[in-house]
Amino acid sequence: ETPEDELEDEPTGRPEVVDVIEAGDSYLDHTGRLVDGQQLTMFGVAAPPVHGSKSEAPSADPDPGPQRPTVVDLGAELREAVEYCKTWTSRAARRRAELRGPGENHYAALNLTYSRETGLRGALSTPDQYRAKGDWMKRQFAAWG
């Protein structure tokens, strides 16, 4: 038995390169996706540590790291609030038209009454304002029930 055979038989606990296949200009990034890019030739660079090996002791209390911020879709929130307001305004206007007849613009009358009662003038700009107006229209609809 030669000294080279002895070295090959010893378990080192590290990954072993078994075969190399040329991949061209593509590589796997840190997330595991195949990405087109510059071909890298790495000679003499140590392999990254293997997670989950027997030699690596599991940490008792892993650091959770910084908390990820909550992502809020403001556009969707505003669209939902506007849709809610439009729905209840339409229902209240139709109910008012059933009760008072077709002689006037019921949408305009409801909007005028809302602005007089709340003191808000001009266009609404926040989801909370649209929800508040939708809630007011819903109360008007229920009052004529």
mmCIF file of N, CA and C in Angstrom:
data_model
loop_
_atom_site.group_PDB
_atom_site.id
_atom_site.type_symbol
_atom_site.label_atom_id
_atom_site.label_comp_id
_atom_site.label_asym_id
_atom_site.label_seq_id
_atom_site.Cartn_x
_atom_site.Cartn_y
_atom_site.Cartn_z
ATOM 1 N N GLU A 1 0.853 -1.177 0.000
ATOM 2 C CA GLU A 1 0.000 0.000 0.000
ATOM 3 C C GLU A 1 0.898 1.239 0.000
ATOM 4 N N THR A 2 0.581 2.202 -0.868
ATOM 5 C CA THR A 2 1.398 3.406 -0.990
ATOM 6 C C THR A 2 0.867 4.487 -0.067
ATOM 7 N N PRO A 3 1.666 5.511 0.234
ATOM 8 C CA PRO A 3 1.186 6.614 1.089
ATOM 9 C C PRO A 3 -0.002 7.357 0.480
ATOM 10 N N GLU A 4 -0.101 7.412 -0.853
ATOM 11 C CA GLU A 4 -1.233 8.080 -1.498
ATOM 12 C C GLU A 4 -2.529 7.332 -1.239
ATOM 13 N N ASP A 5 -2.488 5.999 -1.223
ATOM 14 C CA ASP A 5 -3.679 5.200 -0.933
ATOM 15 C C ASP A 5 -4.158 5.432 0.490
ATOM 16 N N GLU A 6 -3.215 5.589 1.415
ATOM 17 C CA GLU A 6 -3.583 5.838 2.809
ATOM 18 C C GLU A 6 -4.313 7.171 2.946
ATOM 19 N N LEU A 7 -3.861 8.193 2.222
ATOM 20 C CA LEU A 7 -4.495 9.514 2.301
ATOM 21 C C LEU A 7 -5.908 9.485 1.732
ATOM 22 N N GLU A 8 -6.118 8.716 0.680
ATOM 23 C CA GLU A 8 -7.436 8.669 0.061
ATOM 24 C C GLU A 8 -8.457 7.948 0.925
ATOM 25 N N ASP A 9 -8.012 7.024 1.759
ATOM 26 C CA ASP A 9 -8.935 6.250 2.573
ATOM 27 C C ASP A 9 -9.358 6.968 3.854
ATOM 28 N N GLU A 10 -8.622 7.996 4.268
ATOM 29 C CA GLU A 10 -8.950 8.686 5.514
ATOM 30 C C GLU A 10 -10.162 9.597 5.309
ATOM 31 N N PRO A 11 -11.189 9.463 6.157
ATOM 32 C CA PRO A 11 -12.327 10.395 6.046
ATOM 33 C C PRO A 11 -11.919 11.764 6.579
ATOM 34 N N THR A 12 -12.149 12.785 5.801
ATOM 35 C CA THR A 12 -11.762 14.135 6.210
ATOM 36 C C THR A 12 -12.937 14.931 6.741
ATOM 37 N N GLY A 13 -14.155 14.505 6.502
ATOM 38 C CA GLY A 13 -15.318 15.256 6.964
ATOM 39 C C GLY A 13 -15.671 16.422 6.062
ATOM 40 N N ARG A 14 -14.917 16.587 4.985
ATOM 41 C CA ARG A 14 -15.186 17.676 4.050
ATOM 42 C C ARG A 14 -15.767 17.107 2.772
ATOM 43 N N PRO A 15 -16.524 17.913 2.010
ATOM 44 C CA PRO A 15 -17.052 17.420 0.741
ATOM 45 C C PRO A 15 -15.914 17.111 -0.224
ATOM 46 N N GLU A 16 -16.149 16.136 -1.065
ATOM 47 C CA GLU A 16 -15.147 15.716 -2.032
ATOM 48 C C GLU A 16 -15.681 15.973 -3.442
ATOM 49 N N VAL A 17 -14.845 16.541 -4.302
ATOM 50 C CA VAL A 17 -15.216 16.768 -5.690
ATOM 51 C C VAL A 17 -15.082 15.436 -6.413
ATOM 52 N N VAL A 18 -16.191 14.943 -6.952
ATOM 53 C CA VAL A 18 -16.199 13.652 -7.626
ATOM 54 C C VAL A 18 -16.044 13.828 -9.128
ATOM 55 N N ASP A 19 -16.755 14.805 -9.707
ATOM 56 C CA ASP A 19 -16.709 15.004 -11.145
ATOM 57 C C ASP A 19 -16.966 16.476 -11.429
ATOM 58 N N VAL A 20 -16.387 16.972 -12.498
ATOM 59 C CA VAL A 20 -16.572 18.366 -12.887
ATOM 60 C C VAL A 20 -17.133 18.382 -14.297
ATOM 61 N N ILE A 21 -18.222 19.103 -14.482
ATOM 62 C CA ILE A 21 -18.835 19.259 -15.798
ATOM 63 C C ILE A 21 -18.854 20.746 -16.099
ATOM 64 N N GLU A 22 -18.414 21.118 -17.297
ATOM 65 C CA GLU A 22 -18.390 22.529 -17.639
ATOM 66 C C GLU A 22 -19.812 23.031 -17.831
ATOM 67 N N ALA A 23 -20.121 24.154 -17.207
ATOM 68 C CA ALA A 23 -21.471 24.697 -17.255
ATOM 69 C C ALA A 23 -21.587 25.894 -18.170
ATOM 70 N N GLY A 24 -20.523 26.273 -18.836
ATOM 71 C CA GLY A 24 -20.606 27.444 -19.699
ATOM 72 C C GLY A 24 -20.617 28.709 -18.873
ATOM 73 N N ASP A 25 -21.432 29.662 -19.267
ATOM 74 C CA ASP A 25 -21.490 30.938 -18.568
ATOM 75 C C ASP A 25 -22.623 31.000 -17.561
ATOM 76 N N SER A 26 -23.158 29.876 -17.161
ATOM 77 C CA SER A 26 -24.252 29.864 -16.190
ATOM 78 C C SER A 26 -23.734 29.363 -14.852
ATOM 79 N N TYR A 27 -24.353 29.849 -13.795
ATOM 80 C CA TYR A 27 -23.985 29.383 -12.467
ATOM 81 C C TYR A 27 -25.199 29.488 -11.557
ATOM 82 N N LEU A 28 -25.141 28.808 -10.444
ATOM 83 C CA LEU A 28 -26.205 28.899 -9.444
ATOM 84 C C LEU A 28 -25.849 30.007 -8.476
ATOM 85 N N ASP A 29 -26.774 30.943 -8.268
ATOM 86 C CA ASP A 29 -26.506 32.002 -7.299
ATOM 87 C C ASP A 29 -26.817 31.501 -5.890
ATOM 88 N N HIS A 30 -26.739 32.396 -4.907
ATOM 89 C CA HIS A 30 -26.912 32.001 -3.504
ATOM 90 C C HIS A 30 -28.320 31.511 -3.191
ATOM 91 N N THR A 31 -29.301 31.801 -4.065
ATOM 92 C CA THR A 31 -30.670 31.326 -3.831
ATOM 93 C C THR A 31 -30.955 30.021 -4.556
ATOM 94 N N GLY A 32 -29.996 29.546 -5.366
ATOM 95 C CA GLY A 32 -30.193 28.295 -6.077
ATOM 96 C C GLY A 32 -30.749 28.455 -7.477
ATOM 97 N N ARG A 33 -30.898 29.699 -7.943
ATOM 98 C CA ARG A 33 -31.388 29.929 -9.302
ATOM 99 C C ARG A 33 -30.233 29.858 -10.292
ATOM 100 N N LEU A 34 -30.501 29.357 -11.486
ATOM 101 C CA LEU A 34 -29.502 29.307 -12.542
ATOM 102 C C LEU A 34 -29.433 30.686 -13.188
ATOM 103 N N VAL A 35 -28.260 31.296 -13.156
ATOM 104 C CA VAL A 35 -28.089 32.661 -13.638
ATOM 105 C C VAL A 35 -27.032 32.664 -14.734
ATOM 106 N N ASP A 36 -27.300 33.391 -15.831
ATOM 107 C CA ASP A 36 -26.289 33.565 -16.868
ATOM 108 C C ASP A 36 -25.278 34.577 -16.366
ATOM 109 N N GLY A 37 -24.020 34.279 -16.587
ATOM 110 C CA GLY A 37 -23.006 35.221 -16.133
ATOM 111 C C GLY A 37 -21.635 34.811 -16.597
ATOM 112 N N GLN A 38 -20.633 35.410 -16.024
ATOM 113 C CA GLN A 38 -19.258 35.156 -16.398
ATOM 114 C C GLN A 38 -18.809 33.825 -15.797
ATOM 115 N N GLN A 39 -18.098 33.032 -16.590
ATOM 116 C CA GLN A 39 -17.618 31.740 -16.099
ATOM 117 C C GLN A 39 -16.516 31.980 -15.078
ATOM 118 N N LEU A 40 -16.616 31.296 -13.958
ATOM 119 C CA LEU A 40 -15.637 31.452 -12.893
ATOM 120 C C LEU A 40 -14.822 30.171 -12.776
ATOM 121 N N THR A 41 -13.527 30.309 -12.727
ATOM 122 C CA THR A 41 -12.657 29.168 -12.496
ATOM 123 C C THR A 41 -12.010 29.390 -11.146
ATOM 124 N N MET A 42 -12.240 28.477 -10.219
ATOM 125 C CA MET A 42 -11.763 28.687 -8.855
ATOM 126 C C MET A 42 -10.804 27.566 -8.484
ATOM 127 N N PHE A 43 -9.513 27.859 -8.545
ATOM 128 C CA PHE A 43 -8.503 26.903 -8.116
ATOM 129 C C PHE A 43 -7.927 27.396 -6.809
ATOM 130 N N GLY A 44 -7.780 26.508 -5.854
ATOM 131 C CA GLY A 44 -7.151 26.857 -4.593
ATOM 132 C C GLY A 44 -8.058 27.599 -3.636
ATOM 133 N N VAL A 45 -9.352 27.616 -3.891
ATOM 134 C CA VAL A 45 -10.298 28.277 -2.994
ATOM 135 C C VAL A 45 -10.958 27.205 -2.148
ATOM 136 N N ALA A 46 -10.957 27.402 -0.856
ATOM 137 C CA ALA A 46 -11.547 26.412 0.046
ATOM 138 C C ALA A 46 -13.056 26.341 -0.158
ATOM 139 N N ALA A 47 -13.588 25.146 0.003
ATOM 140 C CA ALA A 47 -15.033 24.950 -0.142
ATOM 141 C C ALA A 47 -15.755 25.621 1.021
ATOM 142 N N PRO A 48 -16.967 26.124 0.787
ATOM 143 C CA PRO A 48 -17.721 26.726 1.894
ATOM 144 C C PRO A 48 -18.094 25.650 2.904
ATOM 145 N N PRO A 49 -18.327 26.037 4.155
ATOM 146 C CA PRO A 49 -18.690 25.045 5.167
ATOM 147 C C PRO A 49 -20.031 24.400 4.839
ATOM 148 N N VAL A 50 -20.128 23.122 5.144
ATOM 149 C CA VAL A 50 -21.354 22.378 4.892
ATOM 150 C C VAL A 50 -22.226 22.493 6.125
ATOM 151 N N HIS A 51 -23.435 23.020 5.967
ATOM 152 C CA HIS A 51 -24.354 23.154 7.095
ATOM 153 C C HIS A 51 -25.012 21.817 7.356
ATOM 154 N N GLY A 52 -25.186 21.512 8.619
ATOM 155 C CA GLY A 52 -25.859 20.277 8.968
ATOM 156 C C GLY A 52 -24.918 19.097 9.065
ATOM 157 N N SER A 53 -23.600 19.330 9.021
ATOM 158 C CA SER A 53 -22.675 18.210 9.169
ATOM 159 C C SER A 53 -22.635 17.781 10.628
ATOM 160 N N LYS A 54 -22.141 16.570 10.867
ATOM 161 C CA LYS A 54 -22.112 16.033 12.226
ATOM 162 C C LYS A 54 -21.138 16.783 13.110
ATOM 163 N N SER A 55 -20.086 17.349 12.507
ATOM 164 C CA SER A 55 -19.088 18.050 13.306
ATOM 165 C C SER A 55 -19.586 19.410 13.773
ATOM 166 N N GLU A 56 -20.571 19.943 13.101
ATOM 167 C CA GLU A 56 -21.096 21.262 13.461
ATOM 168 C C GLU A 56 -22.188 21.100 14.509
ATOM 169 N N ALA A 57 -21.978 21.696 15.662
ATOM 170 C CA ALA A 57 -22.961 21.593 16.743
ATOM 171 C C ALA A 57 -24.094 22.567 16.479
ATOM 172 N N PRO A 58 -25.347 22.135 16.664
ATOM 173 C CA PRO A 58 -26.463 23.060 16.456
ATOM 174 C C PRO A 58 -26.463 24.130 17.536
ATOM 175 N N SER A 59 -26.729 25.343 17.134
ATOM 176 C CA SER A 59 -26.758 26.433 18.107
ATOM 177 C C SER A 59 -28.061 26.372 18.889
ATOM 178 N N ALA A 60 -27.947 26.646 20.181
ATOM 179 C CA ALA A 60 -29.108 26.541 21.066
ATOM 180 C C ALA A 60 -30.091 27.675 20.822
ATOM 181 N N ASP A 61 -29.587 28.882 20.649
ATOM 182 C CA ASP A 61 -30.457 30.042 20.481
ATOM 183 C C ASP A 61 -30.016 30.812 19.245
ATOM 184 N N PRO A 62 -30.552 30.476 18.068
ATOM 185 C CA PRO A 62 -30.125 31.190 16.863
ATOM 186 C C PRO A 62 -30.596 32.639 16.905
ATOM 187 N N ASP A 63 -29.735 33.528 16.449
ATOM 188 C CA ASP A 63 -30.062 34.950 16.414
ATOM 189 C C ASP A 63 -31.072 35.188 15.295
ATOM 190 N N PRO A 64 -32.273 35.681 15.622
ATOM 191 C CA PRO A 64 -33.270 35.870 14.570
ATOM 192 C C PRO A 64 -32.905 36.983 13.602
ATOM 193 N N GLY A 65 -31.942 37.817 13.968
ATOM 194 C CA GLY A 65 -31.542 38.903 13.092
ATOM 195 C C GLY A 65 -32.542 40.048 13.158
ATOM 196 N N PRO A 66 -32.343 41.050 12.324
ATOM 197 C CA PRO A 66 -33.271 42.188 12.346
ATOM 198 C C PRO A 66 -34.650 41.783 11.836
ATOM 199 N N GLN A 67 -35.662 42.373 12.412
ATOM 200 C CA GLN A 67 -37.028 42.082 11.995
ATOM 201 C C GLN A 67 -37.265 42.673 10.616
ATOM 202 N N ARG A 68 -37.924 41.894 9.766
ATOM 203 C CA ARG A 68 -38.231 42.376 8.424
ATOM 204 C C ARG A 68 -39.394 43.351 8.507
ATOM 205 N N PRO A 69 -39.320 44.445 7.788
ATOM 206 C CA PRO A 69 -40.434 45.397 7.814
ATOM 207 C C PRO A 69 -41.669 44.807 7.154
ATOM 208 N N THR A 70 -42.818 45.240 7.611
ATOM 209 C CA THR A 70 -44.075 44.797 7.032
ATOM 210 C C THR A 70 -44.326 45.582 5.752
ATOM 211 N N VAL A 71 -44.641 44.872 4.696
ATOM 212 C CA VAL A 71 -44.902 45.511 3.410
ATOM 213 C C VAL A 71 -46.405 45.700 3.267
ATOM 214 N N VAL A 72 -46.817 46.927 2.989
ATOM 215 C CA VAL A 72 -48.231 47.249 2.835
ATOM 216 C C VAL A 72 -48.439 47.781 1.425
ATOM 217 N N ASP A 73 -49.417 47.234 0.721
ATOM 218 C CA ASP A 73 -49.744 47.699 -0.622
ATOM 219 C C ASP A 73 -50.739 48.847 -0.481
ATOM 220 N N LEU A 74 -50.219 50.075 -0.471
ATOM 221 C CA LEU A 74 -51.070 51.247 -0.264
ATOM 222 C C LEU A 74 -52.053 51.443 -1.407
ATOM 223 N N GLY A 75 -51.634 51.123 -2.612
ATOM 224 C CA GLY A 75 -52.530 51.260 -3.761
ATOM 225 C C GLY A 75 -53.733 50.350 -3.643
ATOM 226 N N ALA A 76 -53.493 49.099 -3.252
ATOM 227 C CA ALA A 76 -54.602 48.147 -3.094
ATOM 228 C C ALA A 76 -55.510 48.561 -1.949
ATOM 229 N N GLU A 77 -54.909 49.057 -0.871
ATOM 230 C CA GLU A 77 -55.714 49.501 0.272
ATOM 231 C C GLU A 77 -56.619 50.668 -0.128
ATOM 232 N N LEU A 78 -56.080 51.618 -0.891
ATOM 233 C CA LEU A 78 -56.877 52.760 -1.343
ATOM 234 C C LEU A 78 -57.969 52.310 -2.310
ATOM 235 N N ARG A 79 -57.635 51.392 -3.240
ATOM 236 C CA ARG A 79 -58.652 50.894 -4.180
ATOM 237 C C ARG A 79 -59.797 50.201 -3.450
ATOM 238 N N GLU A 80 -59.480 49.402 -2.434
ATOM 239 C CA GLU A 80 -60.530 48.717 -1.668
ATOM 240 C C GLU A 80 -61.416 49.719 -0.937
ATOM 241 N N ALA A 81 -60.804 50.754 -0.363
ATOM 242 C CA ALA A 81 -61.579 51.766 0.357
ATOM 243 C C ALA A 81 -62.472 52.553 -0.599
ATOM 244 N N VAL A 82 -61.955 52.900 -1.772
ATOM 245 C CA VAL A 82 -62.755 53.628 -2.769
ATOM 246 C C VAL A 82 -63.915 52.755 -3.238
ATOM 247 N N GLU A 83 -63.652 51.477 -3.478
ATOM 248 C CA GLU A 83 -64.713 50.559 -3.914
ATOM 249 C C GLU A 83 -65.793 50.423 -2.838
ATOM 250 N N TYR A 84 -65.380 50.343 -1.586
ATOM 251 C CA TYR A 84 -66.324 50.265 -0.468
ATOM 252 C C TYR A 84 -67.206 51.517 -0.430
ATOM 253 N N CYS A 85 -66.580 52.685 -0.580
ATOM 254 C CA CYS A 85 -67.319 53.952 -0.565
ATOM 255 C C CYS A 85 -68.283 54.032 -1.750
ATOM 256 N N LYS A 86 -67.824 53.661 -2.947
ATOM 257 C CA LYS A 86 -68.690 53.713 -4.134
ATOM 258 C C LYS A 86 -69.878 52.769 -4.002
ATOM 259 N N THR A 87 -69.622 51.584 -3.449
ATOM 260 C CA THR A 87 -70.697 50.597 -3.296
ATOM 261 C C THR A 87 -71.802 51.135 -2.401
ATOM 262 N N TRP A 88 -71.429 51.662 -1.233
ATOM 263 C CA TRP A 88 -72.454 52.143 -0.301
ATOM 264 C C TRP A 88 -73.085 53.449 -0.761
ATOM 265 N N THR A 89 -72.332 54.280 -1.496
ATOM 266 C CA THR A 89 -72.924 55.501 -2.050
ATOM 267 C C THR A 89 -73.978 55.132 -3.089
ATOM 268 N N SER A 90 -73.689 54.163 -3.932
ATOM 269 C CA SER A 90 -74.655 53.731 -4.949
ATOM 270 C C SER A 90 -75.898 53.126 -4.312
ATOM 271 N N ARG A 91 -75.697 52.295 -3.294
ATOM 272 C CA ARG A 91 -76.855 51.691 -2.621
ATOM 273 C C ARG A 91 -77.723 52.752 -1.954
ATOM 274 N N ALA A 92 -77.074 53.705 -1.274
ATOM 275 C CA ALA A 92 -77.834 54.762 -0.599
ATOM 276 C C ALA A 92 -78.557 55.643 -1.618
ATOM 277 N N ALA A 93 -77.912 55.947 -2.749
ATOM 278 C CA ALA A 93 -78.549 56.781 -3.773
ATOM 279 C C ALA A 93 -79.742 56.058 -4.395
ATOM 280 N N ARG A 94 -79.605 54.757 -4.651
ATOM 281 C CA ARG A 94 -80.744 54.005 -5.200
ATOM 282 C C ARG A 94 -81.900 53.953 -4.201
ATOM 283 N N ARG A 95 -81.596 53.734 -2.927
ATOM 284 C CA ARG A 95 -82.651 53.693 -1.907
ATOM 285 C C ARG A 95 -83.332 55.056 -1.793
ATOM 286 N N ARG A 96 -82.538 56.132 -1.830
ATOM 287 C CA ARG A 96 -83.105 57.489 -1.763
ATOM 288 C C ARG A 96 -83.988 57.750 -2.976
ATOM 289 N N ALA A 97 -83.578 57.264 -4.157
ATOM 290 C CA ALA A 97 -84.377 57.433 -5.372
ATOM 291 C C ALA A 97 -85.688 56.663 -5.275
ATOM 292 N N GLU A 98 -85.655 55.481 -4.636
ATOM 293 C CA GLU A 98 -86.892 54.713 -4.443
ATOM 294 C C GLU A 98 -87.862 55.468 -3.546
ATOM 295 N N LEU A 99 -87.329 56.133 -2.525
ATOM 296 C CA LEU A 99 -88.186 56.821 -1.559
ATOM 297 C C LEU A 99 -88.668 58.181 -2.049
ATOM 298 N N ARG A 100 -87.824 58.940 -2.746
ATOM 299 C CA ARG A 100 -88.165 60.309 -3.126
ATOM 300 C C ARG A 100 -88.496 60.482 -4.596
ATOM 301 N N GLY A 101 -88.261 59.471 -5.393
ATOM 302 C CA GLY A 101 -88.564 59.594 -6.819
ATOM 303 C C GLY A 101 -87.372 60.085 -7.612
ATOM 304 N N PRO A 102 -87.525 60.092 -8.941
ATOM 305 C CA PRO A 102 -86.403 60.402 -9.826
ATOM 306 C C PRO A 102 -86.186 61.886 -10.087
ATOM 307 N N GLY A 103 -86.707 62.767 -9.282
ATOM 308 C CA GLY A 103 -86.672 64.197 -9.592
ATOM 309 C C GLY A 103 -85.356 64.898 -9.371
ATOM 310 N N GLU A 104 -84.378 64.291 -8.713
ATOM 311 C CA GLU A 104 -83.124 65.003 -8.445
ATOM 312 C C GLU A 104 -81.933 64.047 -8.541
ATOM 313 N N ASN A 105 -80.750 64.615 -8.488
ATOM 314 C CA ASN A 105 -79.522 63.825 -8.509
ATOM 315 C C ASN A 105 -79.239 63.350 -7.080
ATOM 316 N N HIS A 106 -79.538 62.095 -6.805
ATOM 317 C CA HIS A 106 -79.434 61.577 -5.445
ATOM 318 C C HIS A 106 -77.984 61.419 -4.993
ATOM 319 N N TYR A 107 -77.073 61.144 -5.921
ATOM 320 C CA TYR A 107 -75.651 61.067 -5.572
ATOM 321 C C TYR A 107 -75.164 62.427 -5.082
ATOM 322 N N ALA A 108 -75.501 63.487 -5.827
ATOM 323 C CA ALA A 108 -75.075 64.834 -5.451
ATOM 324 C C ALA A 108 -75.696 65.252 -4.129
ATOM 325 N N ALA A 109 -76.961 64.909 -3.922
ATOM 326 C CA ALA A 109 -77.627 65.273 -2.671
ATOM 327 C C ALA A 109 -76.965 64.581 -1.480
ATOM 328 N N LEU A 110 -76.635 63.296 -1.631
ATOM 329 C CA LEU A 110 -75.962 62.577 -0.544
ATOM 330 C C LEU A 110 -74.566 63.138 -0.283
ATOM 331 N N ASN A 111 -73.822 63.428 -1.343
ATOM 332 C CA ASN A 111 -72.480 63.991 -1.170
ATOM 333 C C ASN A 111 -72.523 65.360 -0.510
ATOM 334 N N LEU A 112 -73.508 66.184 -0.871
ATOM 335 C CA LEU A 112 -73.659 67.500 -0.259
ATOM 336 C C LEU A 112 -73.996 67.365 1.227
ATOM 337 N N THR A 113 -74.914 66.461 1.555
ATOM 338 C CA THR A 113 -75.282 66.240 2.954
ATOM 339 C C THR A 113 -74.081 65.741 3.754
ATOM 340 N N TYR A 114 -73.300 64.837 3.163
ATOM 341 C CA TYR A 114 -72.110 64.311 3.849
ATOM 342 C C TYR A 114 -71.112 65.432 4.128
ATOM 343 N N SER A 115 -70.857 66.277 3.137
ATOM 344 C CA SER A 115 -69.878 67.353 3.336
ATOM 345 C C SER A 115 -70.367 68.372 4.355
ATOM 346 N N ARG A 116 -71.675 68.625 4.406
ATOM 347 C CA ARG A 116 -72.207 69.559 5.409
ATOM 348 C C ARG A 116 -72.098 68.986 6.817
ATOM 349 N N GLU A 117 -72.373 67.684 6.969
ATOM 350 C CA GLU A 117 -72.331 67.072 8.300
ATOM 351 C C GLU A 117 -70.911 66.885 8.818
ATOM 352 N N THR A 118 -69.970 66.592 7.940
ATOM 353 C CA THR A 118 -68.601 66.322 8.387
ATOM 354 C C THR A 118 -67.689 67.531 8.281
ATOM 355 N N GLY A 119 -68.048 68.501 7.470
ATOM 356 C CA GLY A 119 -67.194 69.662 7.278
ATOM 357 C C GLY A 119 -66.054 69.420 6.298
ATOM 358 N N LEU A 120 -66.028 68.267 5.666
ATOM 359 C CA LEU A 120 -64.971 67.963 4.697
ATOM 360 C C LEU A 120 -65.342 68.528 3.334
ATOM 361 N N ARG A 121 -64.431 69.258 2.738
ATOM 362 C CA ARG A 121 -64.637 69.835 1.413
ATOM 363 C C ARG A 121 -63.603 69.262 0.452
ATOM 364 N N GLY A 122 -63.961 69.096 -0.777
ATOM 365 C CA GLY A 122 -63.019 68.629 -1.786
ATOM 366 C C GLY A 122 -62.916 67.117 -1.836
ATOM 367 N N ALA A 123 -61.941 66.672 -2.597
ATOM 368 C CA ALA A 123 -61.763 65.232 -2.816
ATOM 369 C C ALA A 123 -61.171 64.566 -1.575
ATOM 370 N N LEU A 124 -61.535 63.321 -1.388
ATOM 371 C CA LEU A 124 -60.959 62.533 -0.305
ATOM 372 C C LEU A 124 -59.599 62.015 -0.762
ATOM 373 N N SER A 125 -58.693 61.792 0.185
ATOM 374 C CA SER A 125 -57.349 61.393 -0.233
ATOM 375 C C SER A 125 -56.792 60.167 0.482
ATOM 376 N N THR A 126 -57.401 59.732 1.573
ATOM 377 C CA THR A 126 -56.846 58.587 2.300
ATOM 378 C C THR A 126 -57.867 57.455 2.373
ATOM 379 N N PRO A 127 -57.390 56.233 2.551
ATOM 380 C CA PRO A 127 -58.322 55.109 2.711
ATOM 381 C C PRO A 127 -59.262 55.303 3.904
ATOM 382 N N ASP A 128 -58.759 55.895 4.987
ATOM 383 C CA ASP A 128 -59.614 56.122 6.161
ATOM 384 C C ASP A 128 -60.761 57.081 5.844
ATOM 385 N N GLN A 129 -60.486 58.119 5.048
ATOM 386 C CA GLN A 129 -61.547 59.057 4.669
ATOM 387 C C GLN A 129 -62.601 58.362 3.803
ATOM 388 N N TYR A 130 -62.156 57.545 2.860
ATOM 389 C CA TYR A 130 -63.109 56.825 2.012
ATOM 390 C C TYR A 130 -63.932 55.829 2.822
ATOM 391 N N ARG A 131 -63.277 55.135 3.784
ATOM 392 C CA ARG A 131 -64.030 54.188 4.620
ATOM 393 C C ARG A 131 -65.040 54.919 5.495
ATOM 394 N N ALA A 132 -64.653 56.081 6.033
ATOM 395 C CA ALA A 132 -65.569 56.858 6.872
ATOM 396 C C ALA A 132 -66.782 57.307 6.061
ATOM 397 N N LYS A 133 -66.554 57.751 4.826
ATOM 398 C CA LYS A 133 -67.671 58.163 3.979
ATOM 399 C C LYS A 133 -68.539 56.958 3.623
ATOM 400 N N GLY A 134 -67.904 55.807 3.334
ATOM 401 C CA GLY A 134 -68.663 54.588 3.055
ATOM 402 C C GLY A 134 -69.506 54.168 4.250
ATOM 403 N N ASP A 135 -68.938 54.285 5.455
ATOM 404 C CA ASP A 135 -69.699 53.962 6.670
ATOM 405 C C ASP A 135 -70.882 54.912 6.844
ATOM 406 N N TRP A 136 -70.678 56.188 6.540
ATOM 407 C CA TRP A 136 -71.762 57.172 6.649
ATOM 408 C C TRP A 136 -72.878 56.828 5.659
ATOM 409 N N MET A 137 -72.496 56.491 4.421
ATOM 410 C CA MET A 137 -73.494 56.116 3.408
ATOM 411 C C MET A 137 -74.229 54.843 3.828
ATOM 412 N N LYS A 138 -73.517 53.917 4.449
ATOM 413 C CA LYS A 138 -74.129 52.678 4.926
ATOM 414 C C LYS A 138 -75.167 52.980 6.008
ATOM 415 N N ARG A 139 -74.856 53.928 6.900
ATOM 416 C CA ARG A 139 -75.827 54.328 7.935
ATOM 417 C C ARG A 139 -77.052 54.987 7.313
ATOM 418 N N GLN A 140 -76.851 55.808 6.270
ATOM 419 C CA GLN A 140 -77.984 56.432 5.583
ATOM 420 C C GLN A 140 -78.862 55.362 4.940
ATOM 421 N N PHE A 141 -78.229 54.393 4.298
ATOM 422 C CA PHE A 141 -78.947 53.297 3.660
ATOM 423 C C PHE A 141 -79.780 52.534 4.696
ATOM 424 N N ALA A 142 -79.175 52.247 5.846
ATOM 425 C CA ALA A 142 -79.873 51.496 6.898
ATOM 426 C C ALA A 142 -81.001 52.321 7.519
ATOM 427 N N ALA A 143 -80.809 53.634 7.612
ATOM 428 C CA ALA A 143 -81.834 54.495 8.214
ATOM 429 C C ALA A 143 -83.103 54.535 7.361
ATOM 430 N N TRP A 144 -82.961 54.388 6.041
ATOM 431 C CA TRP A 144 -84.133 54.424 5.160
ATOM 432 C C TRP A 144 -84.734 53.038 4.978
ATOM 433 N N GLY A 145 -84.123 52.016 5.627
ATOM 434 C CA GLY A 145 -84.464 50.620 5.486
ATOM 435 C C GLY A 145 -85.858 50.247 5.562
#
